[in-house]
């Protein structure tokens, strides 16, 4: 399901950008945001193709770990445009401002698809240690998204609570998941040697999840938290 999951994630982001363009009360140039999303999509396609060719579990790549930290490439691809281009940041801010917050919670409910790795673990196709330490917490967060969406929709959770919930969603994955993947890969840092090891995580189509699918969830967590934090600081800054 990982290719479908990735398509849903990217489709949701494009949908929010289009909706923002049509509904924003203050004129916002959305073309830079579309270019940013196309850039992320192109990277998603590239990393998926590389995974399909077995690059991430090849002997040549395994010799590069941990010097070549793959998830940092994904973070750089997604974050650098935001750092470098003010118009991209302005558009991303505006998207959060015009989107009902409970929609973002529903987005994270997709993380319930972590049930798939639980099933693979039960059938002996996925590393148990990774499922216990990352997969199950991620599944629990996806389930909590259903409750949080309900609270937000009925105005029983405020922006501050939603900010902290998003930070929790990021902390479930970072930094534990990249480190645990490394500790399960063949090499001098391997700790978890029982089969299946972390090569199961980095084998296509599962490789889509650590390389772009899961990082997108984390980045959306941080994106929303960042904007909510900015909005909370605005009154205080104005008072000063």
PDB file of C-alpha atoms in Angstrom:
ATOM      1  CA  UNK A   1       0.000   0.000   0.000  1.00  0.00           C
ATOM      2  CA  UNK A   2       2.962   2.356   0.252  1.00  0.00           C
ATOM      3  CA  UNK A   3       2.677   3.729  -3.320  1.00  0.00           C
ATOM      4  CA  UNK A   4      -1.019   4.418  -2.751  1.00  0.00           C
ATOM      5  CA  UNK A   5      -0.262   5.997   0.617  1.00  0.00           C
ATOM      6  CA  UNK A   6       2.301   8.312  -0.973  1.00  0.00           C
ATOM      7  CA  UNK A   7      -0.149   9.314  -3.715  1.00  0.00           C
ATOM      8  CA  UNK A   8      -2.780  10.174  -1.108  1.00  0.00           C
ATOM      9  CA  UNK A   9      -0.299  12.282   0.885  1.00  0.00           C
ATOM     10  CA  UNK A  10       0.845  14.270  -2.134  1.00  0.00           C
ATOM     11  CA  UNK A  11      -2.694  14.590  -3.449  1.00  0.00           C
ATOM     12  CA  UNK A  12      -3.835  16.029  -0.131  1.00  0.00           C
ATOM     13  CA  UNK A  13      -1.089  18.689  -0.224  1.00  0.00           C
ATOM     14  CA  UNK A  14      -1.933  19.708  -3.790  1.00  0.00           C
ATOM     15  CA  UNK A  15      -5.618  19.844  -2.835  1.00  0.00           C
ATOM     16  CA  UNK A  16      -4.890  22.154   0.105  1.00  0.00           C
ATOM     17  CA  UNK A  17      -2.823  24.449  -2.116  1.00  0.00           C
ATOM     18  CA  UNK A  18      -5.606  24.624  -4.716  1.00  0.00           C
ATOM     19  CA  UNK A  19      -8.233  25.262  -2.055  1.00  0.00           C
ATOM     20  CA  UNK A  20      -6.091  28.003  -0.531  1.00  0.00           C
ATOM     21  CA  UNK A  21      -5.680  29.677  -3.909  1.00  0.00           C
ATOM     22  CA  UNK A  22      -9.437  29.764  -4.401  1.00  0.00           C
ATOM     23  CA  UNK A  23     -10.440  30.779  -0.877  1.00  0.00           C
ATOM     24  CA  UNK A  24      -7.707  33.041   0.468  1.00  0.00           C
ATOM     25  CA  UNK A  25      -9.134  36.382   1.532  1.00  0.00           C
ATOM     26  CA  UNK A  26      -5.749  38.065   1.129  1.00  0.00           C
ATOM     27  CA  UNK A  27      -4.035  37.702  -2.262  1.00  0.00           C
ATOM     28  CA  UNK A  28      -1.267  35.114  -2.060  1.00  0.00           C
ATOM     29  CA  UNK A  29       0.984  34.009  -4.894  1.00  0.00           C
ATOM     30  CA  UNK A  30       0.605  30.225  -4.907  1.00  0.00           C
ATOM     31  CA  UNK A  31       2.768  29.430  -7.945  1.00  0.00           C
ATOM     32  CA  UNK A  32       5.900  28.988  -5.754  1.00  0.00           C
ATOM     33  CA  UNK A  33       3.999  26.510  -3.566  1.00  0.00           C
ATOM     34  CA  UNK A  34       2.937  24.493  -6.609  1.00  0.00           C
ATOM     35  CA  UNK A  35       6.545  24.444  -7.822  1.00  0.00           C
ATOM     36  CA  UNK A  36       7.641  23.299  -4.372  1.00  0.00           C
ATOM     37  CA  UNK A  37       5.095  20.474  -4.382  1.00  0.00           C
ATOM     38  CA  UNK A  38       6.141  19.430  -7.896  1.00  0.00           C
ATOM     39  CA  UNK A  39       9.754  19.398  -6.650  1.00  0.00           C
ATOM     40  CA  UNK A  40       8.801  17.137  -3.724  1.00  0.00           C
ATOM     41  CA  UNK A  41       6.773  14.906  -6.051  1.00  0.00           C
ATOM     42  CA  UNK A  42       9.695  14.567  -8.451  1.00  0.00           C
ATOM     43  CA  UNK A  43      11.931  13.535  -5.559  1.00  0.00           C
ATOM     44  CA  UNK A  44       9.286  11.054  -4.386  1.00  0.00           C
ATOM     45  CA  UNK A  45       9.212   9.469  -7.837  1.00  0.00           C
ATOM     46  CA  UNK A  46      13.004   9.365  -8.010  1.00  0.00           C
ATOM     47  CA  UNK A  47      13.465   7.769  -4.607  1.00  0.00           C
ATOM     48  CA  UNK A  48      10.708   5.250  -5.368  1.00  0.00           C
ATOM     49  CA  UNK A  49      12.406   4.245  -8.608  1.00  0.00           C
ATOM     50  CA  UNK A  50      15.773   3.903  -6.842  1.00  0.00           C
ATOM     51  CA  UNK A  51      14.103   1.692  -4.254  1.00  0.00           C
ATOM     52  CA  UNK A  52      12.558  -0.435  -6.992  1.00  0.00           C
ATOM     53  CA  UNK A  53      16.047  -0.995  -8.408  1.00  0.00           C
ATOM     54  CA  UNK A  54      17.221  -2.172  -4.990  1.00  0.00           C
ATOM     55  CA  UNK A  55      19.663   0.685  -4.391  1.00  0.00           C
ATOM     56  CA  UNK A  56      18.922   1.061  -0.672  1.00  0.00           C
ATOM     57  CA  UNK A  57      19.799  -2.543   0.161  1.00  0.00           C
ATOM     58  CA  UNK A  58      22.665  -2.930  -2.300  1.00  0.00           C
ATOM     59  CA  UNK A  59      26.123  -3.822  -1.024  1.00  0.00           C
ATOM     60  CA  UNK A  60      27.504  -0.528  -2.325  1.00  0.00           C
ATOM     61  CA  UNK A  61      24.929   1.488  -0.383  1.00  0.00           C
ATOM     62  CA  UNK A  62      25.271  -0.562   2.789  1.00  0.00           C
ATOM     63  CA  UNK A  63      28.979   0.268   2.828  1.00  0.00           C
ATOM     64  CA  UNK A  64      28.105   3.979   2.876  1.00  0.00           C
ATOM     65  CA  UNK A  65      25.965   3.818   6.017  1.00  0.00           C
ATOM     66  CA  UNK A  66      25.930   5.745   8.291  1.00  0.00           C
ATOM     67  CA  UNK A  67      28.041   8.377   6.486  1.00  0.00           C
ATOM     68  CA  UNK A  68      25.288   8.700   3.865  1.00  0.00           C
ATOM     69  CA  UNK A  69      22.236   9.345   6.013  1.00  0.00           C
ATOM     70  CA  UNK A  70      19.378   8.890   3.560  1.00  0.00           C
ATOM     71  CA  UNK A  71      16.613  10.542   5.521  1.00  0.00           C
ATOM     72  CA  UNK A  72      18.675  13.741   5.729  1.00  0.00           C
ATOM     73  CA  UNK A  73      18.544  13.918   1.940  1.00  0.00           C
ATOM     74  CA  UNK A  74      14.753  13.858   2.109  1.00  0.00           C
ATOM     75  CA  UNK A  75      14.721  16.543   4.796  1.00  0.00           C
ATOM     76  CA  UNK A  76      17.044  18.735   2.737  1.00  0.00           C
ATOM     77  CA  UNK A  77      14.919  18.326  -0.395  1.00  0.00           C
ATOM     78  CA  UNK A  78      11.739  19.307   1.457  1.00  0.00           C
ATOM     79  CA  UNK A  79      13.057  21.961   3.845  1.00  0.00           C
ATOM     80  CA  UNK A  80      15.621  23.925   1.835  1.00  0.00           C
ATOM     81  CA  UNK A  81      13.018  25.519  -0.507  1.00  0.00           C
ATOM     82  CA  UNK A  82      11.141  26.732   2.583  1.00  0.00           C
ATOM     83  CA  UNK A  83      14.319  28.190   4.056  1.00  0.00           C
ATOM     84  CA  UNK A  84      15.457  29.838   0.833  1.00  0.00           C
ATOM     85  CA  UNK A  85      12.239  31.233  -0.651  1.00  0.00           C
ATOM     86  CA  UNK A  86       9.986  33.625   1.274  1.00  0.00           C
ATOM     87  CA  UNK A  87       7.108  33.185  -1.184  1.00  0.00           C
ATOM     88  CA  UNK A  88       7.012  29.456  -0.490  1.00  0.00           C
ATOM     89  CA  UNK A  89       6.888  30.132   3.256  1.00  0.00           C
ATOM     90  CA  UNK A  90       4.111  32.713   2.772  1.00  0.00           C
ATOM     91  CA  UNK A  91       2.024  30.272   0.758  1.00  0.00           C
ATOM     92  CA  UNK A  92       2.533  27.450   3.249  1.00  0.00           C
ATOM     93  CA  UNK A  93       1.536  29.770   6.093  1.00  0.00           C
ATOM     94  CA  UNK A  94      -1.607  30.744   4.246  1.00  0.00           C
ATOM     95  CA  UNK A  95      -2.572  27.129   3.614  1.00  0.00           C
ATOM     96  CA  UNK A  96      -2.607  26.418   7.356  1.00  0.00           C
ATOM     97  CA  UNK A  97      -4.539  29.625   8.019  1.00  0.00           C
ATOM     98  CA  UNK A  98      -7.407  28.774   5.643  1.00  0.00           C
ATOM     99  CA  UNK A  99      -7.566  25.021   6.308  1.00  0.00           C
ATOM    100  CA  UNK A 100      -9.767  23.654   9.112  1.00  0.00           C
ATOM    101  CA  UNK A 101      -7.347  22.207  11.632  1.00  0.00           C
ATOM    102  CA  UNK A 102      -9.273  18.977  11.973  1.00  0.00           C
ATOM    103  CA  UNK A 103      -8.425  18.237   8.320  1.00  0.00           C
ATOM    104  CA  UNK A 104      -4.771  17.948   9.301  1.00  0.00           C
ATOM    105  CA  UNK A 105      -5.753  15.506  12.032  1.00  0.00           C
ATOM    106  CA  UNK A 106      -7.684  13.432   9.491  1.00  0.00           C
ATOM    107  CA  UNK A 107      -4.569  13.466   7.319  1.00  0.00           C
ATOM    108  CA  UNK A 108      -2.563  11.845  10.097  1.00  0.00           C
ATOM    109  CA  UNK A 109      -5.271   9.247  10.593  1.00  0.00           C
ATOM    110  CA  UNK A 110      -3.817   7.700   7.415  1.00  0.00           C
ATOM    111  CA  UNK A 111      -0.987   6.519   9.663  1.00  0.00           C
ATOM    112  CA  UNK A 112      -3.378   3.751  10.703  1.00  0.00           C
ATOM    113  CA  UNK A 113      -1.993   1.992   7.632  1.00  0.00           C
ATOM    114  CA  UNK A 114       0.845   1.012   9.992  1.00  0.00           C
ATOM    115  CA  UNK A 115      -1.447  -1.965  10.572  1.00  0.00           C
ATOM    116  CA  UNK A 116       0.190  -3.326   7.438  1.00  0.00           C
ATOM    117  CA  UNK A 117       3.592  -3.558   9.079  1.00  0.00           C
ATOM    118  CA  UNK A 118       1.998  -5.156  12.121  1.00  0.00           C
ATOM    119  CA  UNK A 119       0.558  -7.846   9.861  1.00  0.00           C
ATOM    120  CA  UNK A 120       3.918  -8.317   8.129  1.00  0.00           C
ATOM    121  CA  UNK A 121       5.607  -8.598  11.520  1.00  0.00           C
ATOM    122  CA  UNK A 122       3.130 -11.269  12.606  1.00  0.00           C
ATOM    123  CA  UNK A 123       3.891 -13.248   9.434  1.00  0.00           C
ATOM    124  CA  UNK A 124       7.651 -12.957   9.976  1.00  0.00           C
ATOM    125  CA  UNK A 125       8.305 -10.539   7.087  1.00  0.00           C
ATOM    126  CA  UNK A 126       9.148  -7.414   9.099  1.00  0.00           C
ATOM    127  CA  UNK A 127      11.613  -6.829  11.973  1.00  0.00           C
ATOM    128  CA  UNK A 128       9.942  -7.211  15.352  1.00  0.00           C
ATOM    129  CA  UNK A 129      12.155  -4.670  17.130  1.00  0.00           C
ATOM    130  CA  UNK A 130      11.275  -1.948  14.620  1.00  0.00           C
ATOM    131  CA  UNK A 131       7.571  -2.671  14.829  1.00  0.00           C
ATOM    132  CA  UNK A 132       7.580  -2.512  18.634  1.00  0.00           C
ATOM    133  CA  UNK A 133       9.589   0.700  18.873  1.00  0.00           C
ATOM    134  CA  UNK A 134       8.305   2.622  15.829  1.00  0.00           C
ATOM    135  CA  UNK A 135       5.436   0.851  14.076  1.00  0.00           C
ATOM    136  CA  UNK A 136       3.118   0.437  17.056  1.00  0.00           C
ATOM    137  CA  UNK A 137       3.651   4.014  18.403  1.00  0.00           C
ATOM    138  CA  UNK A 138       2.974   5.318  14.886  1.00  0.00           C
ATOM    139  CA  UNK A 139      -0.202   3.248  14.712  1.00  0.00           C
ATOM    140  CA  UNK A 140      -1.304   4.599  18.098  1.00  0.00           C
ATOM    141  CA  UNK A 141      -0.733   8.145  16.868  1.00  0.00           C
ATOM    142  CA  UNK A 142      -2.843   7.443  13.787  1.00  0.00           C
ATOM    143  CA  UNK A 143      -5.641   6.157  15.993  1.00  0.00           C
ATOM    144  CA  UNK A 144      -5.363   9.218  18.233  1.00  0.00           C
ATOM    145  CA  UNK A 145      -5.863  11.381  15.134  1.00  0.00           C
ATOM    146  CA  UNK A 146      -9.468  10.185  14.928  1.00  0.00           C
ATOM    147  CA  UNK A 147     -10.110  11.448  18.453  1.00  0.00           C
ATOM    148  CA  UNK A 148      -8.185  14.690  17.931  1.00  0.00           C
ATOM    149  CA  UNK A 149     -10.098  15.420  14.707  1.00  0.00           C
ATOM    150  CA  UNK A 150     -13.356  14.995  16.616  1.00  0.00           C
ATOM    151  CA  UNK A 151     -12.185  17.342  19.376  1.00  0.00           C
ATOM    152  CA  UNK A 152     -11.038  19.998  16.919  1.00  0.00           C
ATOM    153  CA  UNK A 153     -14.197  19.840  14.849  1.00  0.00           C
ATOM    154  CA  UNK A 154     -16.328  20.388  17.947  1.00  0.00           C
ATOM    155  CA  UNK A 155     -13.967  23.080  19.291  1.00  0.00           C
ATOM    156  CA  UNK A 156     -12.964  21.017  22.322  1.00  0.00           C
ATOM    157  CA  UNK A 157      -9.241  21.300  21.576  1.00  0.00           C
ATOM    158  CA  UNK A 158      -7.397  24.562  21.077  1.00  0.00           C
ATOM    159  CA  UNK A 159      -4.528  25.489  18.773  1.00  0.00           C
ATOM    160  CA  UNK A 160      -2.003  25.082  21.600  1.00  0.00           C
ATOM    161  CA  UNK A 161      -3.069  21.505  22.287  1.00  0.00           C
ATOM    162  CA  UNK A 162      -2.977  20.717  18.579  1.00  0.00           C
ATOM    163  CA  UNK A 163       0.521  22.203  18.345  1.00  0.00           C
ATOM    164  CA  UNK A 164       1.794  19.866  21.059  1.00  0.00           C
ATOM    165  CA  UNK A 165       0.026  16.899  19.488  1.00  0.00           C
ATOM    166  CA  UNK A 166       1.804  17.587  16.194  1.00  0.00           C
ATOM    167  CA  UNK A 167       5.157  17.782  17.932  1.00  0.00           C
ATOM    168  CA  UNK A 168       4.419  14.412  19.532  1.00  0.00           C
ATOM    169  CA  UNK A 169       3.685  12.991  16.082  1.00  0.00           C
ATOM    170  CA  UNK A 170       7.110  14.104  14.888  1.00  0.00           C
ATOM    171  CA  UNK A 171       8.921  12.831  17.980  1.00  0.00           C
ATOM    172  CA  UNK A 172       7.490   9.341  17.513  1.00  0.00           C
ATOM    173  CA  UNK A 173       9.558   9.085  14.339  1.00  0.00           C
ATOM    174  CA  UNK A 174      12.525  11.429  14.867  1.00  0.00           C
ATOM    175  CA  UNK A 175      15.193  10.557  15.790  1.00  0.00           C
ATOM    176  CA  UNK A 176      14.312   6.978  16.712  1.00  0.00           C
ATOM    177  CA  UNK A 177      13.331   5.582  13.303  1.00  0.00           C
ATOM    178  CA  UNK A 178      16.501   6.532  11.346  1.00  0.00           C
ATOM    179  CA  UNK A 179      18.709   5.339  14.208  1.00  0.00           C
ATOM    180  CA  UNK A 180      16.842   2.047  14.575  1.00  0.00           C
ATOM    181  CA  UNK A 181      17.033   1.418  10.837  1.00  0.00           C
ATOM    182  CA  UNK A 182      20.793   1.875  11.013  1.00  0.00           C
ATOM    183  CA  UNK A 183      21.077  -0.453  13.997  1.00  0.00           C
ATOM    184  CA  UNK A 184      19.337  -3.186  12.016  1.00  0.00           C
ATOM    185  CA  UNK A 185      21.396  -2.923   8.828  1.00  0.00           C
ATOM    186  CA  UNK A 186      24.469  -5.105   8.176  1.00  0.00           C
ATOM    187  CA  UNK A 187      27.648  -3.293   9.136  1.00  0.00           C
ATOM    188  CA  UNK A 188      29.707  -2.228  12.146  1.00  0.00           C
ATOM    189  CA  UNK A 189      26.734  -0.539  13.832  1.00  0.00           C
ATOM    190  CA  UNK A 190      24.329  -3.463  13.543  1.00  0.00           C
ATOM    191  CA  UNK A 191      22.790  -4.389  16.895  1.00  0.00           C
ATOM    192  CA  UNK A 192      19.579  -6.138  15.839  1.00  0.00           C
ATOM    193  CA  UNK A 193      20.794  -9.168  13.897  1.00  0.00           C
ATOM    194  CA  UNK A 194      17.725 -11.410  13.970  1.00  0.00           C
ATOM    195  CA  UNK A 195      16.102 -11.938  10.576  1.00  0.00           C
ATOM    196  CA  UNK A 196      14.279 -10.220   9.072  1.00  0.00           C
ATOM    197  CA  UNK A 197      16.523  -7.238   9.767  1.00  0.00           C
ATOM    198  CA  UNK A 198      16.140  -3.596   8.705  1.00  0.00           C
ATOM    199  CA  UNK A 199      16.749  -4.498   5.075  1.00  0.00           C
ATOM    200  CA  UNK A 200      13.052  -5.382   5.051  1.00  0.00           C
ATOM    201  CA  UNK A 201      12.302  -1.715   5.811  1.00  0.00           C
ATOM    202  CA  UNK A 202      14.542  -0.495   2.973  1.00  0.00           C
ATOM    203  CA  UNK A 203      13.336  -2.973   0.338  1.00  0.00           C
ATOM    204  CA  UNK A 204      10.838  -1.793  -2.290  1.00  0.00           C
ATOM    205  CA  UNK A 205       7.938  -1.077  -1.983  1.00  0.00           C
ATOM    206  CA  UNK A 206       8.421  -0.682   1.779  1.00  0.00           C
ATOM    207  CA  UNK A 207      11.378   1.636   1.080  1.00  0.00           C
ATOM    208  CA  UNK A 208       8.903   4.335   0.003  1.00  0.00           C
ATOM    209  CA  UNK A 209       7.842   4.702   3.645  1.00  0.00           C
ATOM    210  CA  UNK A 210      11.212   5.591   5.257  1.00  0.00           C
ATOM    211  CA  UNK A 211      12.452   7.535   2.235  1.00  0.00           C
ATOM    212  CA  UNK A 212       9.472   9.850   1.628  1.00  0.00           C
ATOM    213  CA  UNK A 213       6.113   8.609   2.982  1.00  0.00           C
ATOM    214  CA  UNK A 214       6.853   8.822   6.704  1.00  0.00           C
ATOM    215  CA  UNK A 215       9.058  11.948   6.383  1.00  0.00           C
ATOM    216  CA  UNK A 216       6.090  13.704   4.739  1.00  0.00           C
ATOM    217  CA  UNK A 217       3.929  12.934   7.764  1.00  0.00           C
ATOM    218  CA  UNK A 218       6.624  14.311  10.066  1.00  0.00           C
ATOM    219  CA  UNK A 219       7.142  17.408   7.943  1.00  0.00           C
ATOM    220  CA  UNK A 220       3.399  18.134   7.933  1.00  0.00           C
ATOM    221  CA  UNK A 221       3.458  17.762  11.730  1.00  0.00           C
ATOM    222  CA  UNK A 222       6.266  20.307  11.954  1.00  0.00           C
ATOM    223  CA  UNK A 223       4.755  22.607   9.321  1.00  0.00           C
ATOM    224  CA  UNK A 224       1.465  22.906  11.190  1.00  0.00           C
ATOM    225  CA  UNK A 225       3.191  23.232  14.574  1.00  0.00           C
ATOM    226  CA  UNK A 226       5.465  25.955  13.190  1.00  0.00           C
ATOM    227  CA  UNK A 227       2.538  27.997  11.881  1.00  0.00           C
ATOM    228  CA  UNK A 228       0.493  27.588  15.061  1.00  0.00           C
ATOM    229  CA  UNK A 229       3.522  28.676  17.089  1.00  0.00           C
ATOM    230  CA  UNK A 230       3.904  31.766  14.883  1.00  0.00           C
ATOM    231  CA  UNK A 231       0.249  32.638  15.358  1.00  0.00           C
ATOM    232  CA  UNK A 232       0.522  32.317  19.136  1.00  0.00           C
ATOM    233  CA  UNK A 233       3.590  34.531  19.201  1.00  0.00           C
ATOM    234  CA  UNK A 234       2.012  37.258  17.066  1.00  0.00           C
ATOM    235  CA  UNK A 235      -0.085  38.891  19.855  1.00  0.00           C
ATOM    236  CA  UNK A 236       2.872  38.863  22.228  1.00  0.00           C
ATOM    237  CA  UNK A 237       5.153  40.378  19.607  1.00  0.00           C
ATOM    238  CA  UNK A 238       2.558  43.068  18.851  1.00  0.00           C
ATOM    239  CA  UNK A 239       2.270  43.895  22.564  1.00  0.00           C
ATOM    240  CA  UNK A 240       6.019  44.426  22.785  1.00  0.00           C
TER     241      UNK A 240
END
